[in-house]
C-alpha cells in the first residue's frame, strides 16, 4: 500500500479548518435547531453569510431574484480559475434537517474560510454560492437559468449519507399536475347528467400502468391522487393527480413525458373532462466529473478516509445540481454520518450529532484541498476541463 503524505500547503488548510471547528460546529447546530423550508431560509442564509462577510468575502444577496440565495467571493492573486462551493440550507416539513443541509451549507462555508485563512499559495477566485430550495423548488435550476454558474470552472459540495461515495448517479425528472374538470350531478338520481373528473384520473393511472412494460429499465413513473372529489353522492366535477417522471437523461425523460401526456389526454377525452396541466421544473441528470471526483477522492484518502465504489446501478434519486453539472464541472460526493438514511427522523438526529459534525469538517477539509489543487496545479485544472468537454461532446451526440 502506497504511503500518502500531506504537503505543507495542504497541512495549512487542515490546521485552518481545525481552527474554525468550534465556530463551524456552532453554526451547523444553529441551523439544525431552526429548520426553514424552501425559499424561506432567511435566518439560515444570514447565518452562513455572517462569517464569510466578517472574513472579508464580498457578498451578493438575493442572487437570481431569490431572496435567500447569495454569492460570497474572494480572489487571491491574479487570474486563475473560479471554484465554487455550493451551500444548501433548506429543511423538510415536520422532519427538519433530515437531509443534513445544515452540514452541507456549513461545510462549504468552512472550506472557503479555511482556504482564505490558511495562507496557501495559489491564484484563483473562491466562491460560496448559497442555493436555496433544493428540497422543493429547484433553486439551482432557477439560478442556472439566470446564468449564475456561467464562468465558474468547477463546483463542489458534499452530502451526508450512510457511506462514503465520491460519485453517484441521479436521474433527470419532472413533475406534472393533471387537473380534470368535469360536471357535477347527483350520483344516484341523475348520474347521466354529470361528467366524472375522477374517472379521468383513474383512467390516467390505468393508461400509465399500461405503458410501464414499454419503459426502459431506467424509467420511474410514480403518481398520487391529490383530489378525488368531496362526496360519494356527487359526480366529481373536479379531480387531480400528480406524477413524477424520471429517466436516465433529459432526452429520455422527454420521450416518457410524451407518452404519459398522450395517455392523460386520452383519459380526458374518454371521460369528457377538460384537462389542464401544470408542469414543474425539469431536473437534469447528474454528470459526475470523474477527474474532479478523483481529486476529491485522493484528498479524502490523504485525510485517512475510505472511499467506496458507487453502486452498480447508480442512483435513482434526482437533484437540482444535475442542471449545474450540465454547465460546468461538478461533483456531489457523499460522506458517512452513520447507519441512517435521508428523509427520516434518525437522519435528522444524525445531522445534529457529534459524528455528523465531525464528518462535516472532514468534508470541509477535502473540499478546500481539492479547490487548492485546481488553483495551484494547472494540470489538475486542465484534466477537469478536458473531462467536462469530453462529456459534453458525448452528450450532444447522444452517447453519454
Short mmCIF file of N, CA and C in Angstrom, two decimals, residues 53-150:
data_model
loop_
_atom_site.label_atom_id
_atom_site.label_comp_id
_atom_site.label_asym_id
_atom_site.label_seq_id
_atom_site.Cartn_x
_atom_site.Cartn_y
_atom_site.Cartn_z
N UNK A 53 -18.72 37.22 5.44
CA UNK A 53 -18.61 38.67 5.37
C UNK A 53 -17.58 39.19 6.36
N UNK A 54 -17.58 38.60 7.56
CA UNK A 54 -16.61 39.02 8.58
C UNK A 54 -15.18 38.73 8.14
N UNK A 55 -15.00 37.68 7.31
CA UNK A 55 -13.66 37.30 6.86
C UNK A 55 -13.21 38.09 5.64
N UNK A 56 -14.05 38.97 5.12
CA UNK A 56 -13.65 39.81 4.00
C UNK A 56 -14.13 39.36 2.65
N UNK A 57 -15.00 38.35 2.58
CA UNK A 57 -15.59 37.97 1.31
C UNK A 57 -16.58 39.05 0.87
N UNK A 58 -16.60 39.35 -0.42
CA UNK A 58 -17.63 40.24 -0.94
C UNK A 58 -18.94 39.45 -1.01
N UNK A 59 -20.04 40.08 -0.69
CA UNK A 59 -21.32 39.38 -0.58
C UNK A 59 -22.33 39.97 -1.56
N UNK A 60 -22.96 39.10 -2.32
CA UNK A 60 -24.09 39.49 -3.18
C UNK A 60 -25.31 38.74 -2.67
N UNK A 61 -26.34 39.46 -2.32
CA UNK A 61 -27.57 38.87 -1.79
C UNK A 61 -28.65 38.81 -2.86
N UNK A 62 -29.68 38.02 -2.59
CA UNK A 62 -30.84 37.89 -3.49
C UNK A 62 -30.40 37.59 -4.92
N UNK A 63 -29.48 36.66 -5.05
CA UNK A 63 -28.96 36.27 -6.36
C UNK A 63 -30.08 35.63 -7.19
N UNK A 64 -30.11 35.93 -8.46
CA UNK A 64 -31.09 35.38 -9.41
C UNK A 64 -32.53 35.69 -8.99
N UNK A 65 -32.70 36.76 -8.23
CA UNK A 65 -34.03 37.15 -7.81
C UNK A 65 -34.61 36.31 -6.69
N UNK A 66 -33.79 35.47 -6.08
CA UNK A 66 -34.24 34.62 -4.97
C UNK A 66 -33.79 35.25 -3.66
N UNK A 67 -34.73 35.55 -2.79
CA UNK A 67 -34.42 36.28 -1.56
C UNK A 67 -33.36 35.61 -0.71
N UNK A 68 -33.34 34.28 -0.69
CA UNK A 68 -32.44 33.56 0.21
C UNK A 68 -31.23 32.97 -0.49
N UNK A 69 -31.00 33.38 -1.73
CA UNK A 69 -29.78 32.96 -2.45
C UNK A 69 -28.70 34.02 -2.25
N UNK A 70 -27.45 33.56 -2.27
CA UNK A 70 -26.34 34.51 -2.11
C UNK A 70 -25.09 34.00 -2.81
N UNK A 71 -24.16 34.92 -3.01
CA UNK A 71 -22.84 34.57 -3.53
C UNK A 71 -21.79 35.33 -2.72
N UNK A 72 -20.85 34.59 -2.16
CA UNK A 72 -19.72 35.18 -1.45
C UNK A 72 -18.47 34.92 -2.28
N UNK A 73 -17.62 35.94 -2.44
CA UNK A 73 -16.47 35.80 -3.35
C UNK A 73 -15.22 36.40 -2.71
N UNK A 74 -14.11 35.69 -2.95
CA UNK A 74 -12.79 36.18 -2.53
C UNK A 74 -11.78 35.76 -3.57
N UNK A 75 -10.94 36.69 -4.00
CA UNK A 75 -9.92 36.40 -5.00
C UNK A 75 -8.54 36.54 -4.39
N UNK A 76 -7.69 35.57 -4.72
CA UNK A 76 -6.28 35.64 -4.31
C UNK A 76 -5.41 35.67 -5.56
N UNK A 77 -4.44 36.57 -5.58
CA UNK A 77 -3.54 36.67 -6.72
C UNK A 77 -4.26 37.23 -7.93
N UNK A 78 -3.71 36.94 -9.09
CA UNK A 78 -4.31 37.42 -10.34
C UNK A 78 -4.62 36.24 -11.24
N UNK A 79 -5.74 36.33 -11.94
CA UNK A 79 -6.12 35.24 -12.84
C UNK A 79 -6.51 34.00 -12.07
N UNK A 80 -6.30 32.86 -12.71
CA UNK A 80 -6.64 31.59 -12.09
C UNK A 80 -8.12 31.26 -12.25
N UNK A 81 -8.49 30.05 -11.89
CA UNK A 81 -9.88 29.60 -12.06
C UNK A 81 -10.81 30.15 -10.99
N UNK A 82 -12.08 30.01 -11.24
CA UNK A 82 -13.11 30.31 -10.23
C UNK A 82 -13.71 28.99 -9.76
N UNK A 83 -13.58 28.73 -8.48
CA UNK A 83 -14.07 27.49 -7.89
C UNK A 83 -15.17 27.84 -6.89
N UNK A 84 -16.30 27.18 -7.01
CA UNK A 84 -17.44 27.49 -6.14
C UNK A 84 -17.80 26.29 -5.28
N UNK A 85 -18.01 26.57 -4.00
CA UNK A 85 -18.60 25.59 -3.09
C UNK A 85 -20.09 25.92 -2.99
N UNK A 86 -20.94 24.92 -3.20
CA UNK A 86 -22.38 25.15 -3.14
C UNK A 86 -22.89 24.88 -1.73
N UNK A 87 -23.72 25.77 -1.25
CA UNK A 87 -24.32 25.63 0.08
C UNK A 87 -25.82 25.38 -0.06
N UNK A 88 -26.30 24.36 0.62
CA UNK A 88 -27.73 24.12 0.75
C UNK A 88 -28.11 24.32 2.21
N UNK A 89 -29.35 24.73 2.47
CA UNK A 89 -29.71 25.02 3.86
C UNK A 89 -31.21 24.96 4.12
N UNK A 90 -32.00 24.45 3.16
CA UNK A 90 -33.42 24.29 3.44
C UNK A 90 -33.68 22.96 4.14
N UNK A 91 -34.82 22.87 4.79
CA UNK A 91 -35.17 21.68 5.57
C UNK A 91 -36.48 21.09 5.06
N UNK A 92 -36.86 19.99 5.68
CA UNK A 92 -38.08 19.28 5.32
C UNK A 92 -39.20 19.58 6.31
N UNK A 93 -40.41 19.68 5.81
CA UNK A 93 -41.56 19.89 6.70
C UNK A 93 -41.67 18.73 7.68
N UNK A 94 -41.88 19.05 8.93
CA UNK A 94 -42.05 18.10 10.03
C UNK A 94 -40.76 17.40 10.43
N UNK A 95 -39.92 17.02 9.46
CA UNK A 95 -38.71 16.26 9.78
C UNK A 95 -37.50 17.15 10.09
N UNK A 96 -37.56 18.42 9.71
CA UNK A 96 -36.42 19.30 9.94
C UNK A 96 -35.26 18.97 9.01
N UNK A 97 -34.03 18.97 9.55
CA UNK A 97 -32.85 18.74 8.70
C UNK A 97 -32.56 17.25 8.53
N UNK A 98 -33.56 16.56 7.98
CA UNK A 98 -33.44 15.13 7.75
C UNK A 98 -32.72 14.81 6.45
N UNK A 99 -32.19 15.82 5.79
CA UNK A 99 -31.31 15.61 4.64
C UNK A 99 -29.93 16.22 4.90
N UNK A 100 -29.75 16.74 6.10
CA UNK A 100 -28.43 17.22 6.51
C UNK A 100 -27.95 18.48 5.84
N UNK A 101 -28.87 19.33 5.39
CA UNK A 101 -28.43 20.54 4.70
C UNK A 101 -27.72 21.51 5.63
N UNK A 102 -27.96 21.40 6.92
CA UNK A 102 -27.20 22.22 7.87
C UNK A 102 -25.71 21.89 7.80
N UNK A 103 -25.39 20.62 7.54
CA UNK A 103 -24.00 20.20 7.40
C UNK A 103 -23.44 20.60 6.04
N UNK A 104 -24.26 20.51 5.00
CA UNK A 104 -23.81 20.85 3.65
C UNK A 104 -23.41 22.32 3.57
N UNK A 105 -24.32 23.19 3.99
CA UNK A 105 -24.04 24.61 3.91
C UNK A 105 -22.84 25.02 4.74
N UNK A 106 -22.76 24.48 5.95
CA UNK A 106 -21.65 24.85 6.84
C UNK A 106 -20.32 24.32 6.32
N UNK A 107 -20.30 23.12 5.75
CA UNK A 107 -19.06 22.57 5.21
C UNK A 107 -18.52 23.45 4.09
N UNK A 108 -19.39 23.96 3.24
CA UNK A 108 -18.95 24.82 2.14
C UNK A 108 -18.39 26.14 2.66
N UNK A 109 -19.05 26.70 3.67
CA UNK A 109 -18.54 27.93 4.29
C UNK A 109 -17.19 27.67 4.94
N UNK A 110 -17.08 26.56 5.67
CA UNK A 110 -15.82 26.22 6.35
C UNK A 110 -14.68 26.03 5.35
N UNK A 111 -14.97 25.39 4.22
CA UNK A 111 -13.93 25.17 3.20
C UNK A 111 -13.41 26.49 2.66
N UNK A 112 -14.32 27.41 2.37
CA UNK A 112 -13.91 28.71 1.83
C UNK A 112 -13.12 29.51 2.86
N UNK A 113 -13.58 29.51 4.10
CA UNK A 113 -12.87 30.25 5.15
C UNK A 113 -11.48 29.66 5.39
N UNK A 114 -11.39 28.33 5.38
CA UNK A 114 -10.10 27.67 5.61
C UNK A 114 -9.10 28.05 4.53
N UNK A 115 -9.54 28.09 3.29
CA UNK A 115 -8.64 28.47 2.20
C UNK A 115 -8.13 29.90 2.37
N UNK A 116 -9.00 30.78 2.81
CA UNK A 116 -8.58 32.18 2.98
C UNK A 116 -7.63 32.33 4.17
N UNK A 117 -7.91 31.61 5.23
CA UNK A 117 -7.10 31.76 6.44
C UNK A 117 -5.79 30.98 6.40
N UNK A 118 -5.72 29.98 5.51
CA UNK A 118 -4.54 29.10 5.50
C UNK A 118 -3.30 29.79 4.96
N UNK A 119 -3.47 30.79 4.10
CA UNK A 119 -2.31 31.46 3.54
C UNK A 119 -1.56 30.61 2.54
N UNK A 120 -2.28 29.77 1.81
CA UNK A 120 -1.64 28.91 0.81
C UNK A 120 -1.35 29.71 -0.46
N UNK A 121 -0.50 29.14 -1.30
CA UNK A 121 0.00 29.82 -2.49
C UNK A 121 -0.80 29.38 -3.71
N UNK A 122 -1.69 30.23 -4.19
CA UNK A 122 -2.41 29.93 -5.43
C UNK A 122 -3.00 31.21 -5.99
N UNK A 123 -3.37 31.14 -7.26
CA UNK A 123 -4.10 32.22 -7.92
C UNK A 123 -5.49 31.70 -8.27
N UNK A 124 -6.50 32.42 -7.87
CA UNK A 124 -7.85 31.98 -8.19
C UNK A 124 -8.89 32.70 -7.37
N UNK A 125 -10.13 32.44 -7.72
CA UNK A 125 -11.28 33.03 -7.02
C UNK A 125 -12.08 31.92 -6.36
N UNK A 126 -12.36 32.11 -5.09
CA UNK A 126 -13.13 31.14 -4.32
C UNK A 126 -14.50 31.74 -4.04
N UNK A 127 -15.54 30.97 -4.32
CA UNK A 127 -16.90 31.42 -4.08
C UNK A 127 -17.66 30.42 -3.21
N UNK A 128 -18.58 30.94 -2.44
CA UNK A 128 -19.62 30.12 -1.83
C UNK A 128 -20.93 30.61 -2.43
N UNK A 129 -21.63 29.73 -3.10
CA UNK A 129 -22.91 30.10 -3.71
C UNK A 129 -24.02 29.46 -2.89
N UNK A 130 -24.82 30.29 -2.26
CA UNK A 130 -25.94 29.81 -1.46
C UNK A 130 -27.12 29.49 -2.34
N UNK A 131 -27.50 28.22 -2.37
CA UNK A 131 -28.53 27.74 -3.28
C UNK A 131 -29.74 27.25 -2.48
N UNK A 132 -30.78 28.05 -2.37
CA UNK A 132 -31.95 27.66 -1.58
C UNK A 132 -32.81 26.64 -2.29
N UNK A 133 -33.76 26.09 -1.55
CA UNK A 133 -34.86 25.31 -2.13
C UNK A 133 -34.41 24.11 -2.94
N UNK A 134 -33.51 23.31 -2.38
CA UNK A 134 -33.18 22.05 -3.05
C UNK A 134 -34.31 21.04 -2.87
N UNK A 135 -34.94 21.05 -1.70
CA UNK A 135 -35.97 20.06 -1.41
C UNK A 135 -37.24 20.28 -2.23
N UNK A 136 -37.67 21.52 -2.32
CA UNK A 136 -38.89 21.85 -3.05
C UNK A 136 -38.67 23.17 -3.78
N UNK A 137 -38.56 23.11 -5.08
CA UNK A 137 -38.46 24.36 -5.83
C UNK A 137 -37.32 24.46 -6.80
N UNK A 138 -36.32 23.58 -6.70
CA UNK A 138 -35.24 23.58 -7.69
C UNK A 138 -34.48 24.89 -7.76
N UNK A 139 -33.99 25.36 -6.61
CA UNK A 139 -33.28 26.63 -6.58
C UNK A 139 -32.12 26.71 -7.55
N UNK A 140 -31.34 25.64 -7.65
CA UNK A 140 -30.18 25.66 -8.55
C UNK A 140 -30.61 25.73 -10.01
N UNK A 141 -31.77 25.17 -10.33
CA UNK A 141 -32.25 25.24 -11.71
C UNK A 141 -32.56 26.68 -12.08
N UNK A 142 -33.25 27.37 -11.19
CA UNK A 142 -33.56 28.78 -11.42
C UNK A 142 -32.28 29.59 -11.55
N UNK A 143 -31.32 29.33 -10.68
CA UNK A 143 -30.06 30.07 -10.70
C UNK A 143 -29.25 29.75 -11.95
N UNK A 144 -29.29 28.49 -12.37
CA UNK A 144 -28.58 28.10 -13.60
C UNK A 144 -29.17 28.81 -14.81
N UNK A 145 -30.50 28.89 -14.85
CA UNK A 145 -31.16 29.55 -15.98
C UNK A 145 -30.86 31.05 -16.00
N UNK A 146 -30.52 31.61 -14.85
CA UNK A 146 -30.18 33.03 -14.75
C UNK A 146 -28.69 33.29 -14.96
N UNK A 147 -27.92 32.24 -15.27
CA UNK A 147 -26.51 32.40 -15.58
C UNK A 147 -25.58 32.49 -14.39
N UNK A 148 -26.05 32.09 -13.21
CA UNK A 148 -25.23 32.22 -12.00
C UNK A 148 -23.95 31.39 -12.08
N UNK A 149 -24.00 30.24 -12.74
CA UNK A 149 -22.84 29.35 -12.77
C UNK A 149 -21.99 29.51 -14.02
N UNK A 150 -22.39 30.39 -14.91
CA UNK A 150 -21.59 30.66 -16.11
C UNK A 150 -20.29 31.34 -15.69
#
